[in-house]
XYZ file of C-alpha atoms in Angstrom:
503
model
C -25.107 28.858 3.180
C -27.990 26.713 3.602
C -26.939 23.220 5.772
C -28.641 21.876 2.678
C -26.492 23.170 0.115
C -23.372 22.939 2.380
C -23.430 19.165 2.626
C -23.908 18.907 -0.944
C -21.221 21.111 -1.162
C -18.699 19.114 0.820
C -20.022 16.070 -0.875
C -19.188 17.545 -4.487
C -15.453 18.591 -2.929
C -14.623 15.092 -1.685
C -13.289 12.367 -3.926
C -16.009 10.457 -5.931
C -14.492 6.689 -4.645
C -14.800 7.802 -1.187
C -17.926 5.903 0.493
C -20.201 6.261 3.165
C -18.254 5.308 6.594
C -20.288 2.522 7.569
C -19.954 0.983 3.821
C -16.036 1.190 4.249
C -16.352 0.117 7.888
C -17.795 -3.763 6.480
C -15.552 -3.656 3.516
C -13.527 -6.404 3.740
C -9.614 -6.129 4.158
C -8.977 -7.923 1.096
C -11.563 -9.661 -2.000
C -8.862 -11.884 -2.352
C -9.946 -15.361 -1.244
C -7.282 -17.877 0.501
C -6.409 -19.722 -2.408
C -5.828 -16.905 -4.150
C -4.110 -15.085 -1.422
C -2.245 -18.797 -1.566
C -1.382 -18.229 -5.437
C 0.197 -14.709 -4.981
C 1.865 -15.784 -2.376
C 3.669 -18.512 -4.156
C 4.538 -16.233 -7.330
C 6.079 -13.219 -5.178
C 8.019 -16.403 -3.251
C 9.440 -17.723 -7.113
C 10.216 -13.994 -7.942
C 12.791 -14.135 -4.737
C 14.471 -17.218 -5.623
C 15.838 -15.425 -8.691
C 18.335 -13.372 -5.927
C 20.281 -16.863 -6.228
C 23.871 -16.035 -5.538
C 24.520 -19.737 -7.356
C 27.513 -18.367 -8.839
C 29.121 -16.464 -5.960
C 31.294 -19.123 -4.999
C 32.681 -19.407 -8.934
C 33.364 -15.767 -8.850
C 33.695 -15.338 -5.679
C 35.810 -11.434 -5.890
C 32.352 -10.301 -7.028
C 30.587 -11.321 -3.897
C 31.513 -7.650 -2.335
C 30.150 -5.398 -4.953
C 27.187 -7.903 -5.604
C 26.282 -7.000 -2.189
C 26.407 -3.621 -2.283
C 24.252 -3.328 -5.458
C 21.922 -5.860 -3.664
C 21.659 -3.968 -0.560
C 21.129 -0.039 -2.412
C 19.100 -1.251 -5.232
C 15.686 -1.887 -3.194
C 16.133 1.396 -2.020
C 14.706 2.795 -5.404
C 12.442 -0.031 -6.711
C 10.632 -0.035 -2.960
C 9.203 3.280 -2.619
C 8.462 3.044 -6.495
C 6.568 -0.158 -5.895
C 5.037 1.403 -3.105
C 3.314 4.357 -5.325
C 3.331 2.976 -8.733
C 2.714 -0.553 -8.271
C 4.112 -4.171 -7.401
C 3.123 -5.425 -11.101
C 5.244 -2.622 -12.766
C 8.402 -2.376 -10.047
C 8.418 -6.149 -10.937
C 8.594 -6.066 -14.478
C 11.167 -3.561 -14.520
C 13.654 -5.544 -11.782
C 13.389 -8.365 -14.287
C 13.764 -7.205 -17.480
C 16.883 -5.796 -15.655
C 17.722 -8.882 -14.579
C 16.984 -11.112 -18.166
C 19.540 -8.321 -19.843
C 22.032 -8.327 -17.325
C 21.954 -12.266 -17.046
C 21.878 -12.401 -21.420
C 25.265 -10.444 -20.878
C 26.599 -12.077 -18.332
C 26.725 -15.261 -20.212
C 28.165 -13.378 -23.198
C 31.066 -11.448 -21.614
C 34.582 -11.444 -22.775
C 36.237 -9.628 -19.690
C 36.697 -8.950 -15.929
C 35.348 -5.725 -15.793
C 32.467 -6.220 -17.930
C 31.685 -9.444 -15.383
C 31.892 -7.163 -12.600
C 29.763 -4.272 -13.498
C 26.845 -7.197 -15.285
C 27.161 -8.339 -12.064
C 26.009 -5.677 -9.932
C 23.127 -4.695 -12.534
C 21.935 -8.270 -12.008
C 21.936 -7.662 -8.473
C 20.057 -4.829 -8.927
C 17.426 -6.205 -10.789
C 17.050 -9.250 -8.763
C 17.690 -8.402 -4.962
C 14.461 -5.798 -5.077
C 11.981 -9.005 -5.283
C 12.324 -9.377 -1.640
C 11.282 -5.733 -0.732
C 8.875 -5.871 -3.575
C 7.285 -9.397 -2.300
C 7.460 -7.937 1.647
C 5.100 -5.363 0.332
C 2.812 -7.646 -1.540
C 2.492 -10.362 1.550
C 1.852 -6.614 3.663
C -0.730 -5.403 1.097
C -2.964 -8.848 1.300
C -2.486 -9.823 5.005
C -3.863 -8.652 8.402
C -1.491 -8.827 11.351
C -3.328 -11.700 12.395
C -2.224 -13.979 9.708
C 0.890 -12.092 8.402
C 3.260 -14.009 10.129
C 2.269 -17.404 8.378
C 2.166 -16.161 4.670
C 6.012 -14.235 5.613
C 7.267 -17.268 6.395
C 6.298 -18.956 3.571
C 7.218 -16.515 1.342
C 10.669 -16.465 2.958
C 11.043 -20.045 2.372
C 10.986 -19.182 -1.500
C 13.358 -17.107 -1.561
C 15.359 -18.859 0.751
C 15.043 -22.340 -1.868
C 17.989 -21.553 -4.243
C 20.263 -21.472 -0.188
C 19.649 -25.395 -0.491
C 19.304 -25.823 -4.360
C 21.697 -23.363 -6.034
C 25.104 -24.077 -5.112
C 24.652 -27.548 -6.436
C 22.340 -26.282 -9.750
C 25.382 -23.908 -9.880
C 28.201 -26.524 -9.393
C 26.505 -28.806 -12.018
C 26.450 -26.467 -14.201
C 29.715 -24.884 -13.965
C 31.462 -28.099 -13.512
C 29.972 -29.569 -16.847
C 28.915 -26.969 -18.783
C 31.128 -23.877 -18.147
C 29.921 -21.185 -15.976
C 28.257 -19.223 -18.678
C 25.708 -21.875 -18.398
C 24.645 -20.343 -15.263
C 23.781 -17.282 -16.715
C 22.187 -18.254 -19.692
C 20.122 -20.917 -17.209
C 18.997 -18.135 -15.251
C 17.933 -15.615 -18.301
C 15.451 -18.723 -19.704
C 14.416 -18.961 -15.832
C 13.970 -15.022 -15.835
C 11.856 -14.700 -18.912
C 9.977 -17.715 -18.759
C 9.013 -16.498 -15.309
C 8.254 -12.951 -16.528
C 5.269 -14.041 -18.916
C 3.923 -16.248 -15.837
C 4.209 -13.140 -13.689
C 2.542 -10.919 -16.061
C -0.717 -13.267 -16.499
C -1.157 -14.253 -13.052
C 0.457 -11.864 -10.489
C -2.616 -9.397 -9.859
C -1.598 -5.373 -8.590
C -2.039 -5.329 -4.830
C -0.897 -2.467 -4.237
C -3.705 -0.566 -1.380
C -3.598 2.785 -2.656
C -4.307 1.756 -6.188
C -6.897 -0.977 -6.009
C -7.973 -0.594 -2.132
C -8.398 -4.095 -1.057
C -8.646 -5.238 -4.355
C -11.415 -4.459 -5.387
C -10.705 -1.085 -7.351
C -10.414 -1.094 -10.704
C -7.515 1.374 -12.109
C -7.092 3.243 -15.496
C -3.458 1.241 -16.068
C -4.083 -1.795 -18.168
C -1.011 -3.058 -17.137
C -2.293 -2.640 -13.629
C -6.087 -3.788 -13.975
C -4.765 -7.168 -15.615
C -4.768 -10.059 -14.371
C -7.073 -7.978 -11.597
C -10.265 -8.076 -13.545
C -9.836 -12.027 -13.170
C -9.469 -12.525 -9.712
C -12.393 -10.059 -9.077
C -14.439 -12.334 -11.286
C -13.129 -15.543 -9.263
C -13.697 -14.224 -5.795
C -16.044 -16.005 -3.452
C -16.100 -12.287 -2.013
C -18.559 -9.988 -2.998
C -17.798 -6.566 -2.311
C -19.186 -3.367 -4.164
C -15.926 -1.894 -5.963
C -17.332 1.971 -4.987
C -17.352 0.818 -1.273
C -13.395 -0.072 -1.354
C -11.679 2.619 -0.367
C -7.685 2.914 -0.179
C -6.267 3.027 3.638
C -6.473 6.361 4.781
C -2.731 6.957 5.125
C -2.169 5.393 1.946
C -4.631 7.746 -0.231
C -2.144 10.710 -0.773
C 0.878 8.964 -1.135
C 1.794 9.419 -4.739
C 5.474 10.777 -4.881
C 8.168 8.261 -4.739
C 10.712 8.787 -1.903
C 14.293 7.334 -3.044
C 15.508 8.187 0.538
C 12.429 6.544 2.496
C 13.993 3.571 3.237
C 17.181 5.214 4.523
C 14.706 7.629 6.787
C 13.198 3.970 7.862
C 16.741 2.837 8.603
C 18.366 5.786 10.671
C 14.611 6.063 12.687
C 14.625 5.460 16.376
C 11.711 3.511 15.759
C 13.633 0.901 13.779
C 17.351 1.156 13.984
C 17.961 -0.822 17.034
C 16.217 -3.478 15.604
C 17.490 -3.731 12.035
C 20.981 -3.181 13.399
C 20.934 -5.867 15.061
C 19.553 -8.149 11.987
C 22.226 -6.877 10.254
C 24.883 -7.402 12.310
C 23.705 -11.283 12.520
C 22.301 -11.491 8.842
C 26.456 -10.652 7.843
C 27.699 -13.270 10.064
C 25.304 -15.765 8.975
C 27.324 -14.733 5.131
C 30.393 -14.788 6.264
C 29.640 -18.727 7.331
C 28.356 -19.500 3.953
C 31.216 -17.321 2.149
C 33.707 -19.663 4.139
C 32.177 -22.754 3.965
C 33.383 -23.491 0.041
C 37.156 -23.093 0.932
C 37.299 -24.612 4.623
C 35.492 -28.035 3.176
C 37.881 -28.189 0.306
C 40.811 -27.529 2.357
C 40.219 -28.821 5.153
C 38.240 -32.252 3.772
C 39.324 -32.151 0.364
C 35.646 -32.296 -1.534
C 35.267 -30.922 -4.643
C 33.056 -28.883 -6.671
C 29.769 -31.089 -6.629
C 30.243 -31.739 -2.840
C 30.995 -28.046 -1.893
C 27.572 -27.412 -3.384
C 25.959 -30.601 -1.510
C 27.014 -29.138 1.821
C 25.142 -26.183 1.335
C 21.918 -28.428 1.302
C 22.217 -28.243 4.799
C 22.371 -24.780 5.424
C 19.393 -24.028 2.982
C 17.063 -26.630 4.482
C 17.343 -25.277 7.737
C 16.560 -21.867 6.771
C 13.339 -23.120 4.952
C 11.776 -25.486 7.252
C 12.765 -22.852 10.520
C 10.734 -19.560 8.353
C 8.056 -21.811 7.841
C 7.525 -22.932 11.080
C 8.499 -19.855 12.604
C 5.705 -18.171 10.258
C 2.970 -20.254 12.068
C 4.437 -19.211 15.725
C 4.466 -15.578 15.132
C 0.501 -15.939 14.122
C -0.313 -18.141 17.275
C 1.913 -15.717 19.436
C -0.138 -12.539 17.941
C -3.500 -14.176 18.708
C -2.620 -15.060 22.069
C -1.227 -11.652 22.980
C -4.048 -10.474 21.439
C -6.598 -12.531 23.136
C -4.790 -11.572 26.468
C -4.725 -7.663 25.852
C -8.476 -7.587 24.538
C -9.704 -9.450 27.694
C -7.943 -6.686 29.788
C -9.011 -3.890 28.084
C -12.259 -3.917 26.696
C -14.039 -3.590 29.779
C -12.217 0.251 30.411
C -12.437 1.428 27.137
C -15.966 -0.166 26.140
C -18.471 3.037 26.419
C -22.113 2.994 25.774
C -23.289 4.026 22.368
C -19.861 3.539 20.556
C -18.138 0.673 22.572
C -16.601 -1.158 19.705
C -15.245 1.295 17.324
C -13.650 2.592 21.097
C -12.026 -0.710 21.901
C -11.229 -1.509 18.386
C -9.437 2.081 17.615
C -7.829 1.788 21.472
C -6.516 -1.532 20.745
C -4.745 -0.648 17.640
C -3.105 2.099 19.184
C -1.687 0.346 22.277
C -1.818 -3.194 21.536
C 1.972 -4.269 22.905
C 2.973 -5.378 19.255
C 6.630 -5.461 20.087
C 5.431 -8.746 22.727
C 3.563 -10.230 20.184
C 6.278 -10.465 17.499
C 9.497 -10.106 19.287
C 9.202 -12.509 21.524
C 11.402 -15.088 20.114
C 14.537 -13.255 18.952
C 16.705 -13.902 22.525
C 16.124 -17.514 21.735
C 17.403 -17.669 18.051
C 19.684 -15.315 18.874
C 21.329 -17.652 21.092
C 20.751 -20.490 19.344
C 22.773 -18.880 16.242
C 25.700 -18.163 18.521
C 26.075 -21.786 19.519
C 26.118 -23.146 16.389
C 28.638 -20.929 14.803
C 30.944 -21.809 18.225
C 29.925 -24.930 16.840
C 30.987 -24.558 13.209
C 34.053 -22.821 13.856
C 36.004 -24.926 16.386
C 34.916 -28.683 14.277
C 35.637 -27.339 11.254
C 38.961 -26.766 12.728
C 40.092 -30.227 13.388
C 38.608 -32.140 10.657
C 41.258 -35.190 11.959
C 39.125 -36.014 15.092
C 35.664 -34.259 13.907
C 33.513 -36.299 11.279
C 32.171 -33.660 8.574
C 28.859 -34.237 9.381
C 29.121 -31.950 12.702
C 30.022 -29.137 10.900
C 27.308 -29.683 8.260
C 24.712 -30.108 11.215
C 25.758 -27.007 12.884
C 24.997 -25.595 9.353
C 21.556 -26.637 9.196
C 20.866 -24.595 12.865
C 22.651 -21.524 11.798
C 20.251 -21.602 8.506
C 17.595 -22.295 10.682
C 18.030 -19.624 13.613
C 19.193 -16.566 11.288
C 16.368 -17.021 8.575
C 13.885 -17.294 11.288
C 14.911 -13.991 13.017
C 14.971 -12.325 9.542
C 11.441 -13.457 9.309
C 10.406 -12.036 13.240
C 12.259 -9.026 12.190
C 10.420 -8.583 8.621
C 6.855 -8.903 9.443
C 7.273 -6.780 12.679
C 8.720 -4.024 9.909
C 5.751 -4.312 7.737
C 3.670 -4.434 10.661
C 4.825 -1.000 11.941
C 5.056 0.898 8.336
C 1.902 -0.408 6.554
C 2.120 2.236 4.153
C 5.631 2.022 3.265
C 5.962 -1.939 3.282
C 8.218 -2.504 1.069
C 10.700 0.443 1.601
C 10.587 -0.783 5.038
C 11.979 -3.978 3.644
C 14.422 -2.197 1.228
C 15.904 -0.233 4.102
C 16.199 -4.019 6.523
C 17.871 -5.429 2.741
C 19.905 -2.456 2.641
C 21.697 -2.672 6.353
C 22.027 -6.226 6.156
C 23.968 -6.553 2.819
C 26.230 -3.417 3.687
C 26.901 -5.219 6.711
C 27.318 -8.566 4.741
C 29.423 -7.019 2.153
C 31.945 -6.055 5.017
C 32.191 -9.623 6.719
C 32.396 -11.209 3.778
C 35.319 -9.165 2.585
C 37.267 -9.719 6.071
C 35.970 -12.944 7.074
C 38.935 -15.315 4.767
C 41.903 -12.874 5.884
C 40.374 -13.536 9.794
C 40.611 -16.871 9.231
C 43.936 -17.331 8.114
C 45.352 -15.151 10.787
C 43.963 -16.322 13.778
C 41.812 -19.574 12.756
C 38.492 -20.610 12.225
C 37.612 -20.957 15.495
C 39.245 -18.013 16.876
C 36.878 -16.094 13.929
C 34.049 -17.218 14.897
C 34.477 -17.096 18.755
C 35.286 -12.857 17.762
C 32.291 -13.295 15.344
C 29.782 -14.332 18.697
C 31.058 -11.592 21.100
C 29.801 -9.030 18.513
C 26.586 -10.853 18.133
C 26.250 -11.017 21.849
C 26.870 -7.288 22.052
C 23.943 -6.471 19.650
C 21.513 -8.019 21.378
C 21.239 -4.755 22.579
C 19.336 -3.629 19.695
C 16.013 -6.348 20.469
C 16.536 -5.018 24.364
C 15.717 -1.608 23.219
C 13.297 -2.015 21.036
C 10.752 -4.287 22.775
C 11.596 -2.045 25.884
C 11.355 1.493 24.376
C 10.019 1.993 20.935
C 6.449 0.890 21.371
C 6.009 4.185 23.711
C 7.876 6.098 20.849
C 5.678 4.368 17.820
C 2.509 4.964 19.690
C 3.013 8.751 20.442
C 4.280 9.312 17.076
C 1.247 8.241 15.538
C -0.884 10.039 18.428
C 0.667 12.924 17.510
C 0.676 12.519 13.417
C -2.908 11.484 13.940
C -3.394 15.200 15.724
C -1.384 16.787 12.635
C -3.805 15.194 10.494
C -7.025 16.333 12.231
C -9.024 19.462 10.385
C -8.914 22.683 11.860
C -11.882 24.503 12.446
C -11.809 27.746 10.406
């Protein structure tokens, strides 16, 4: 065959959206401007405020299967978001969600409380996986870290405000109230979603710039093209390479994420300090009503505590991871570029050699030891004032509060960009299978941590509670030490795998 007619072959075989190299090569990672990167940002953060847990404390022999819906159910509405769309996994998890809550506040028995329970859990715990994945489809790593922890400090808002929105309401309207507060929340919130949340998803509308078939998908796009200060020929955006074929949905993806050697060390860990961090809060209600008599409305005042620290640490923790990246960055690019720049091709050399042994685990992990340690203290903290509210003034215990918020939800949010920093593609089952781990674990502590305390003390609980902590601190260890080597010939060798072979 003529080399005429065989390139015009080859360009008849390969997809029509699929541009010229050096077209894709300037295309911006995302048409979405700041502000509007700043807008989607603070709609996926609402949509995670509505895993509120505000009645947990009224029902609290529901907390156990809650969890375990809440840590399985992102396990299916991940990988779905992650092939069919954030816009359509999110209207399904809530109109789950509005029916479960319109039942809740309806039901006449136990068991019908219970199992309304869990499908509420499973409509509102996948947000978090769901959001993960949007802040993962609109972000670089550069700036990830910043627009993570902000969108952790949504759905870290009802820590502070829910237990006393919850107490209010229970104490002076009945706990139904809660339920039907939540399903005018829920569907109020749905309408917003659906006019202003635009589909992010890469493999769908490439950096947002593609146009899909799916109304339900193009809208609210079609807008935010329109508004864009970035001007970016639609044919030119072209879905991330390893993104392009992935069209089947993978209900077990974020359990293969979870049992990987490439992420189990580290999400162990989380979990094992996410489920102490729960079996705090679980105990908190019943030690400061026994132990300083307060009632409902102050039980859910002391909370304010905890939930402030876990906002104001994710936020500023968000801001350190970027600053952290750049200057590991800036560090590793001055060192290399001078061995792999190469005449003729020097920066798409440095560029590709950079991304495939920049020391990622340095950039982000560098300040888990330090939370980690700081979250043991305050628990010590917690435990052994708590204990002798005679000759400790409650505000110790309610300080110690504010660190553990602060501490755990900062580590969650090291631990949760590094994730979708290392599974781009699967973003948001990488989140489900973190979500999962942590609220198995959760759902265990919180189950043992009441009978701990009444047979050896608080103290004594939490003093146990730290040695285990201390022991998984093996998990970071490992993972800054050993699975960047594994990560980077893993994707030497799927990038091999994916090379054509000459016939």
């Amino acid at each position: 065959m003529p080399a005429e007619d065989k390139n015009r072959q080859i360009q008849h075989d390969a997809p029509k959206s699929t541009p010229p190299a050096s077209a894709a090569a300037d295309a911006p990672y995302t048409v979405f401007d700041k502000r509007q990167k700043g807008l989607i940002v603070l709609i996926v953060s609402t949509a995670a405020t509505y895993d509120l847990n505000v009645s947990l404390e009224l029902v609290n022999l529901t907390v156990t299967s809650y969890l375990i819906f809440q840590g399985i159910a992102p396990s299916l509405w991940g990988p779905v978001s992650d092939v069919k769309g954030r816009r359509i996994a999110y209207t399904c998890t809530f109109l789950v969600f509005l029916g479960a809550c319109i039942g809740l506040a309806q039901t006449k028995n136990y068991a019908t409380l219970i199992v309304l329970r869990c499908l509420q859990s499973t409509g509102s715990a996948s947000t978090i996986a769901i959001g993960s994945g949007v802040i993962g489809d609109i972000t670089t790593r550069a700036d990830r870290g910043g627009f993570m922890g902000i969108f952790q400090a949504g759905l870290l808002a009802p820590v502070a405000v829910g237990p006393v929105i919850g107490g209010a309401l229970a104490g002076y309207l009945g706990w139904r109230a809660i339920f039907w507060f939540l399903a005018i929340y829920s569907g109020v919130f749905l309408i917003v979603l659906l006019l202003l949340l635009p589909e992010t998803l890469r493999s769908l509308v490439a950096n947002g710039s593609r146009a899909p078939s799916n109304p339900l998908i193009r809208y609210p796009l079609k807008v935010y093209q329109k508004l864009t200060k970035v001007e970016w020929d639609p044919e030119a955006a072209v879905p991330m390479p390893q993104l392009a074929g992935s069209r089947r949905i993978h209900v077990t993806g974020p359990f293969r994420i979870l049992i990987s050697k490439h992420a189990a060390p580290i999400i162990t860990f989380l979990a094992v300090y996410y489920a102490v961090w729960q079996m705090s809060i679980t105990a908190m209600s019943t030690l400061f009503e026994d132990r300083y008599g307060l009632d409902e409305i102050q039980i859910g005042l002391t909370f304010i505590a905890n939930g402030a620290g876990s906002m104001i640490g994710t936020l500023i923790t968000g801001k350190i991871l970027d600053v952290d990246y750049h200057r590991v960055k800036a560090k590793y690019e001055s060192r290399s570029s001078s061995a792999n720049v190469e005449a003729g091709n020097g920066l798409s050399r440095v560029t590709t050699s950079q991304e495939d042994n920049f020391p990622l685990e340095k950039a982000r992990l560098r300040l888990v030891p330090l939370f980690s340690c700081l979250q043991c203290v305050s628990l010590i903290l917690f435990g052994w004032t708590i204990q002798y509210p005679d000759h400790v003034h409650i505000a110790v215990p309610i300080v110690s509060t504010f660190i553990t918020g602060w501490t755990a939800v900062s580590t969650q949010s090291v631990i949760m960009t590094y994730l979708v920093d290392i599974f781009p593609d699967r973003s948001a089952a990488a989140s489900a299978s973190l979500n999962l781990a942590r609220c198995l674990f959760a759902a265990g502590g919180t189950s043992i941590v009441m009978p701990m305390i009444d047979g050896v003390g608080v103290g004594l609980t939490f003093i146990i509670c730290v040695a285990v902590q201390l022991a998984a601190l093996v998990g970071p260890l490992v993972q800054s030490k050993f699975v960047g080597a594994w990560r980077r010939e893993a994707e030497k060798q799927k990038a091999q795998n994916a090379e054509p072979k000459e016939q």
